[in-house]
Each structure stands twice: as C-alpha cells, then as structure tokens.
CSV table of C-alpha atoms in Angstrom, one decimal:
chain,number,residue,atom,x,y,z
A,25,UNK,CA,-60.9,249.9,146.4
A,26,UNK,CA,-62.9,246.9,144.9
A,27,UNK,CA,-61.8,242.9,143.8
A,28,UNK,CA,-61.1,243.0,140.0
A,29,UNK,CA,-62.2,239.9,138.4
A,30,UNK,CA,-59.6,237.5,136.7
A,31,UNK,CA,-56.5,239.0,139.2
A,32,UNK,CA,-54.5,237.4,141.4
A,33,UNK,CA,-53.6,239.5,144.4
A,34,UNK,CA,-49.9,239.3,145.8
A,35,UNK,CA,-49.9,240.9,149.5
A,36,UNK,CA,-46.7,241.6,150.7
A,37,UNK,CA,-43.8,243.5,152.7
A,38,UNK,CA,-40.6,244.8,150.8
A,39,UNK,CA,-39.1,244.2,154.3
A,40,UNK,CA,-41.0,240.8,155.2
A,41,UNK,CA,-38.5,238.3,155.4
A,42,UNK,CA,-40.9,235.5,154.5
A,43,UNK,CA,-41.5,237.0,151.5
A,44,UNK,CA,-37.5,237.6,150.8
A,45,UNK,CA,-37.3,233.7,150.6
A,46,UNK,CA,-40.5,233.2,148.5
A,47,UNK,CA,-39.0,235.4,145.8
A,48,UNK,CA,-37.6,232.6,143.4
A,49,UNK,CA,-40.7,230.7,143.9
A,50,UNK,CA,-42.7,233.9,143.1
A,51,UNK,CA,-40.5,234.7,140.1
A,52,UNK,CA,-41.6,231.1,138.7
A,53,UNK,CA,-44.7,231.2,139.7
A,54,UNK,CA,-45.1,234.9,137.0
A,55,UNK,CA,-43.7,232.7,134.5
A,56,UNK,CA,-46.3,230.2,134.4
A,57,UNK,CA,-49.5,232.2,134.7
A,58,UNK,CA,-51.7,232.1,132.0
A,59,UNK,CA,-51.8,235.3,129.5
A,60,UNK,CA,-55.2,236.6,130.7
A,61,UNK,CA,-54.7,236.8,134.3
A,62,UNK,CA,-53.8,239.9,135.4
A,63,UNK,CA,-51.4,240.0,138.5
A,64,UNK,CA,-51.7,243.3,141.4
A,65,UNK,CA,-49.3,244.2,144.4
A,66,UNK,CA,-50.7,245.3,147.6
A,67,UNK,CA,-48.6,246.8,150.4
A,68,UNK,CA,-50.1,244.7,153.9
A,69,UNK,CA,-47.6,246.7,156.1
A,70,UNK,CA,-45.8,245.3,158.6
A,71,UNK,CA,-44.8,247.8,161.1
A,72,UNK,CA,-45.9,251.7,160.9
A,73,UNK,CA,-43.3,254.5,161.3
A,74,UNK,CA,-41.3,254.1,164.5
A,75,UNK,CA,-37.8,256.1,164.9
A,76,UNK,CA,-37.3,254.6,168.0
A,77,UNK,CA,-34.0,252.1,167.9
A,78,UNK,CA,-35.0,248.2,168.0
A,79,UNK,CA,-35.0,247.1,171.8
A,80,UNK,CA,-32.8,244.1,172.3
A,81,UNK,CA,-35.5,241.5,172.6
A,82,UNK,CA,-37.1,242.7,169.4
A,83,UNK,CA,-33.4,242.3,167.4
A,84,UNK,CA,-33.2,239.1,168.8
A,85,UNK,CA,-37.1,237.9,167.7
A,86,UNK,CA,-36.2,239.4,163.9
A,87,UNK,CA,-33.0,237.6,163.6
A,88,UNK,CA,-34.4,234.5,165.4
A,89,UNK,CA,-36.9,234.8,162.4
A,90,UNK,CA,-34.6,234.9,160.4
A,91,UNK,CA,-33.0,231.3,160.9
A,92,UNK,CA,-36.9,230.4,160.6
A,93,UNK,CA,-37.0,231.4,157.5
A,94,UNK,CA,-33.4,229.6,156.4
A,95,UNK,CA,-34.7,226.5,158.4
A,96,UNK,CA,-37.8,226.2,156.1
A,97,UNK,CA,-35.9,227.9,153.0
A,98,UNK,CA,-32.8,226.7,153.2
A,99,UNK,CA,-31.4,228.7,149.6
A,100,UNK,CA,-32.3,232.0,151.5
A,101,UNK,CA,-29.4,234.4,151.9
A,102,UNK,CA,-29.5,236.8,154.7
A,103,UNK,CA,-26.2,239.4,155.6
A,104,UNK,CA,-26.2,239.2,159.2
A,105,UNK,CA,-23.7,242.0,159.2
A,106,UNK,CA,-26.9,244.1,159.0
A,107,UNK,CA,-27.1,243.9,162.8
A,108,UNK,CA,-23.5,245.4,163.6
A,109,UNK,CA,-23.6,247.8,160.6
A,110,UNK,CA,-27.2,249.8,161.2
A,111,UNK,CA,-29.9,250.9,163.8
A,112,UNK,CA,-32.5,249.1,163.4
A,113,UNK,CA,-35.7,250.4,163.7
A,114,UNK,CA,-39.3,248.5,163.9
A,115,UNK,CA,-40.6,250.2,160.7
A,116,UNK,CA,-41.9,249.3,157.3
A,117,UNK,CA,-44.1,251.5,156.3
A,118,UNK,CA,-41.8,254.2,154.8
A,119,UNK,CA,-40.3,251.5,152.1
A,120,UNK,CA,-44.3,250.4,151.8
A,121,UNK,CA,-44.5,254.4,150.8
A,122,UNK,CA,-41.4,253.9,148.8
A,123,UNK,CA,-42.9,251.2,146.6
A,124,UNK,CA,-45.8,253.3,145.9
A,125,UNK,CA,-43.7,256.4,145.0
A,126,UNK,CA,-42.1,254.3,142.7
A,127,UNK,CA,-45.4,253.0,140.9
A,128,UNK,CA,-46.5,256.6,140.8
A,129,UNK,CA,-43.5,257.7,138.1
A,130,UNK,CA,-44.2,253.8,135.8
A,131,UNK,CA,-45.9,251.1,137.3
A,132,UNK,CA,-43.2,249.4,135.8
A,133,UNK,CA,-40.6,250.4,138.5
A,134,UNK,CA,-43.2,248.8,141.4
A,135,UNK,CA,-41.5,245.5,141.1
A,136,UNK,CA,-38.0,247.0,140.7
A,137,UNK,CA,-38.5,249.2,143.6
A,138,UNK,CA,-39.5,246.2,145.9
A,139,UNK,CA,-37.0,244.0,145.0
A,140,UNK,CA,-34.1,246.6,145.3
A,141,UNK,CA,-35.4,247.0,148.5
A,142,UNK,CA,-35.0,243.5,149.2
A,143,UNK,CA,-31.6,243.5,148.3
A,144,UNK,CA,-30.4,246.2,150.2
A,145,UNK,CA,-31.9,245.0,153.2
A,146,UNK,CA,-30.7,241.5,153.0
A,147,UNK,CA,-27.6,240.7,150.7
A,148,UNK,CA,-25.9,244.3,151.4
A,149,UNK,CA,-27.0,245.1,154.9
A,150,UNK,CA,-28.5,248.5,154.5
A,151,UNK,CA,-31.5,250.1,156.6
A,152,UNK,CA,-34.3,250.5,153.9
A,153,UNK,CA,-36.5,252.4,157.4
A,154,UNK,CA,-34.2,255.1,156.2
A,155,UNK,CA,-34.8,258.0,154.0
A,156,UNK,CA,-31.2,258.2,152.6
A,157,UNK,CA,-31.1,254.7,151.7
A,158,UNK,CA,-34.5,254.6,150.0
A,159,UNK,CA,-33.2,258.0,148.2
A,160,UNK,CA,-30.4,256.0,146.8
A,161,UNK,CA,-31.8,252.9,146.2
A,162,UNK,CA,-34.5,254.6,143.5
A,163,UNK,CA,-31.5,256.7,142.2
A,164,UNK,CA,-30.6,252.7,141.3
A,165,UNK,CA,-33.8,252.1,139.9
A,166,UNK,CA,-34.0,254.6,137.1
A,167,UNK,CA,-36.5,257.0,139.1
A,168,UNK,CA,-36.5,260.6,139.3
A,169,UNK,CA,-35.3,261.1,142.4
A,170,UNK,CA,-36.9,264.6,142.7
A,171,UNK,CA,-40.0,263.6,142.6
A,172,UNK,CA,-39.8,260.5,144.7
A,173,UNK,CA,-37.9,262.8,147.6
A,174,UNK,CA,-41.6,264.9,146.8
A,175,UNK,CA,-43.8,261.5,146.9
A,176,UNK,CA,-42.1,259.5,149.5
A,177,UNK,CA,-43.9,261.0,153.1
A,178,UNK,CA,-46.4,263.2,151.0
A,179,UNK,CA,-50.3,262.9,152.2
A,180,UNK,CA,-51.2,261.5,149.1
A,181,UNK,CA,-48.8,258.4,149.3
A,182,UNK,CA,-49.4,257.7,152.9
A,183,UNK,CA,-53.2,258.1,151.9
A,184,UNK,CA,-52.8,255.4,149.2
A,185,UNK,CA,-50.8,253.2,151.9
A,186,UNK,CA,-53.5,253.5,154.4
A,187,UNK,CA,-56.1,252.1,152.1
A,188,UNK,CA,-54.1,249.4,150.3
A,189,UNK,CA,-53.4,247.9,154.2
A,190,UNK,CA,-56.9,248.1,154.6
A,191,UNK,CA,-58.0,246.5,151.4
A,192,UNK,CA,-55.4,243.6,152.1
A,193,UNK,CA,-57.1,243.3,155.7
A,194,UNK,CA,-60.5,242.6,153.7
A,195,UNK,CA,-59.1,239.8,152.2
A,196,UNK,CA,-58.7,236.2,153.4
A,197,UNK,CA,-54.9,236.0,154.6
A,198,UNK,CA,-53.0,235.2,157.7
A,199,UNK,CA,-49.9,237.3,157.2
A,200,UNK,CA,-47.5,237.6,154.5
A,201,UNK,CA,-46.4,236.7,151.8
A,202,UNK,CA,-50.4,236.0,150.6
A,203,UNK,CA,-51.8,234.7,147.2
A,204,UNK,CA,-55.9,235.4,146.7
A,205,UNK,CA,-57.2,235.2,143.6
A,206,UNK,CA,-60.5,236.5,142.4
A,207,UNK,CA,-62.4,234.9,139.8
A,208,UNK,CA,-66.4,234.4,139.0
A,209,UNK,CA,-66.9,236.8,141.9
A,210,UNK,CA,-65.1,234.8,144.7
A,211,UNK,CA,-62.1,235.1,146.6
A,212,UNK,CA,-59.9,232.0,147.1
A,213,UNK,CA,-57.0,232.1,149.6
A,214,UNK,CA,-53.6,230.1,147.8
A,215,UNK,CA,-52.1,227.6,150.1
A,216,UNK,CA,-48.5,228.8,149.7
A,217,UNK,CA,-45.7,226.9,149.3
A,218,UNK,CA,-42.2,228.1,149.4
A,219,UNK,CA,-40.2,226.1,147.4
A,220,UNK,CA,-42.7,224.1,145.0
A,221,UNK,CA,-43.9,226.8,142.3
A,222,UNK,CA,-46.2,223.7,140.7
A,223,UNK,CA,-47.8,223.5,144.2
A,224,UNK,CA,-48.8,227.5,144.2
A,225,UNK,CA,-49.4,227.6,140.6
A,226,UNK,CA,-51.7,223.9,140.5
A,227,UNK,CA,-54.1,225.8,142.2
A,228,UNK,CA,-54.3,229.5,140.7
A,229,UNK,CA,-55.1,227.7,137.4
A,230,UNK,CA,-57.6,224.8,138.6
C-alpha cells in the first residue's frame, strides 16, 4: 500500500472504545472538510482472534476503560449490561474482517458496517467477536449476507487486514482513534481532540 496525496487517513477499531466516543466529533469533523480532500479508513486492529473467554482482570481493565472514556467524554453512552449478557472475548479482528467484507460488496457500506458495529457493542450489548452477531448486524446493513458469510474469514480478507494493520503501523500514531494527513508528500500526525471538532479540523485545513 502507498500514502495518497491530498487524504486524510482515519485509523481505527469498530470495537475501540476511544473511538466509540470520538464518533460525534468525527461526524463533524466530515462535514467540514473541504471538497477535494479525500478521506480513507484503515483497520489498526486491536486484538487478533482469540476464542478464549476474557479473564477477570482483563473484564475489569476494559470496563475500567470504559469510565476513562466517560470521564474524558462525558456524552458517551456505554450498556454495561454487555458484561452480564455475553462472553467476552479479547478479539477484534473478526469485526476488523467484517468491515472489510462490507467495503468489498459498496464501499459505501464501510462506514455503515463500522458504525452498526459500534452500536451493537455499546448501546445494545451484543458480542460483535461473534460470527452470528456480525451475520446479523450486515443483514441490518443492506449487505448480502451470502457473500459476506463467504468474505468474512476468507484468505483474501484476512490478507487485506494483515496489510492495512501494517500500513497503519507505518504511519505516525500512538493508538487509536488516529488522524494523519498526507499532503505535498508529508505525513502530519492530528492532535486529536475529542470534543472540539474546530480543534481537529483547524489543523487538517492549515
């Protein structure tokens, strides 16, 4: 994969919780871009495939991150019922693939898909680490479900995950949500901010 000129370059998880509670930001942040540049998802990955059950200490360190999060973004909604209602597992990468499967049919579904995700995981306390749920969630989108069941753990989708984490890892973050825009043949980290859009945007447009 190479930089495209003119783009700015969101890096994110459909299960990171940080960037859960940068979604309205994010959402004004689209609005206000100018025309010609061109905006591009890429999957960091959080946590690779894992069916092993959450250990106790690791519930505890999510859901601790979770009052982080409300701490700093206080409008964030999280269903706690999520804990008593699923099995948790330490695994991301299978909505990452889900994303992708998604862009596959219409790039247009890309954003749909993540932000279904989002929902599921956080206002309706489903377990987007499984199969079933992803299966339903892009029958919700519009997607053809066949071919997203075909997609979803296929070689070619876990080859385009591989190589979007590493093409994020080239790229000068420190976790995620990240902003980077490229422009005249530089990279330039965005300081985010994660409830003043004008602080975020200021800078993609200076």
């Amino acid at each position: 994969m190479k930089f495209a000129k003119n783009t700015l370059y969101y890096i994110h998880d459909p299960m990171c919780s940080w960037c859960w509670a940068f979604k309205p930001t994010w959402q004004k942040i689209l609005t206000n871009l100018p025309q010609n540049l061109i905006v591009e998802y890429l999957l960091g990955g959080l946590a690779p495939d894992n069916d092993i059950p959450m250990s106790l200490e690791t519930r505890k360190l999510v859901m601790d991150n979770w009052r982080r999060v409300q701490d700093t973004v206080p409008t964030t909604e999280f269903n706690y019922d999520f804990w008593r209602l699923n099995t948790p597992k330490r695994s991301t990468y299978i909505s990452c693939r889900a994303v992708i499967s998604a862009r596959i049919q219409n790039p247009k579904f890309e954003r749909a898909m993540i932000e279904e995700i989002q929902y599921a995981y956080y206002l309706k306390a489903q377990n987007p680490s499984e199969e079933m749920v992803l299966f339903d969630l892009a029958d919700n989108v519009g997607l053809n479900v066949q071919a997203f069941k075909k997609d979803l753990n296929s070689p070619r989708v876990n080859n385009y995950l591989k190589k979007e984490i590493e093409f994020s890892m080239t790229m000068p973050i420190n976790g995620f949500p990240s902003l980077v825009l490229s422009k005249n043949d530089t990279l330039t980290q965005i300081r985010i901010n994660y409830i003043n859009a004008n602080f975020n945007i200021n800078q993609i447009i200076a």
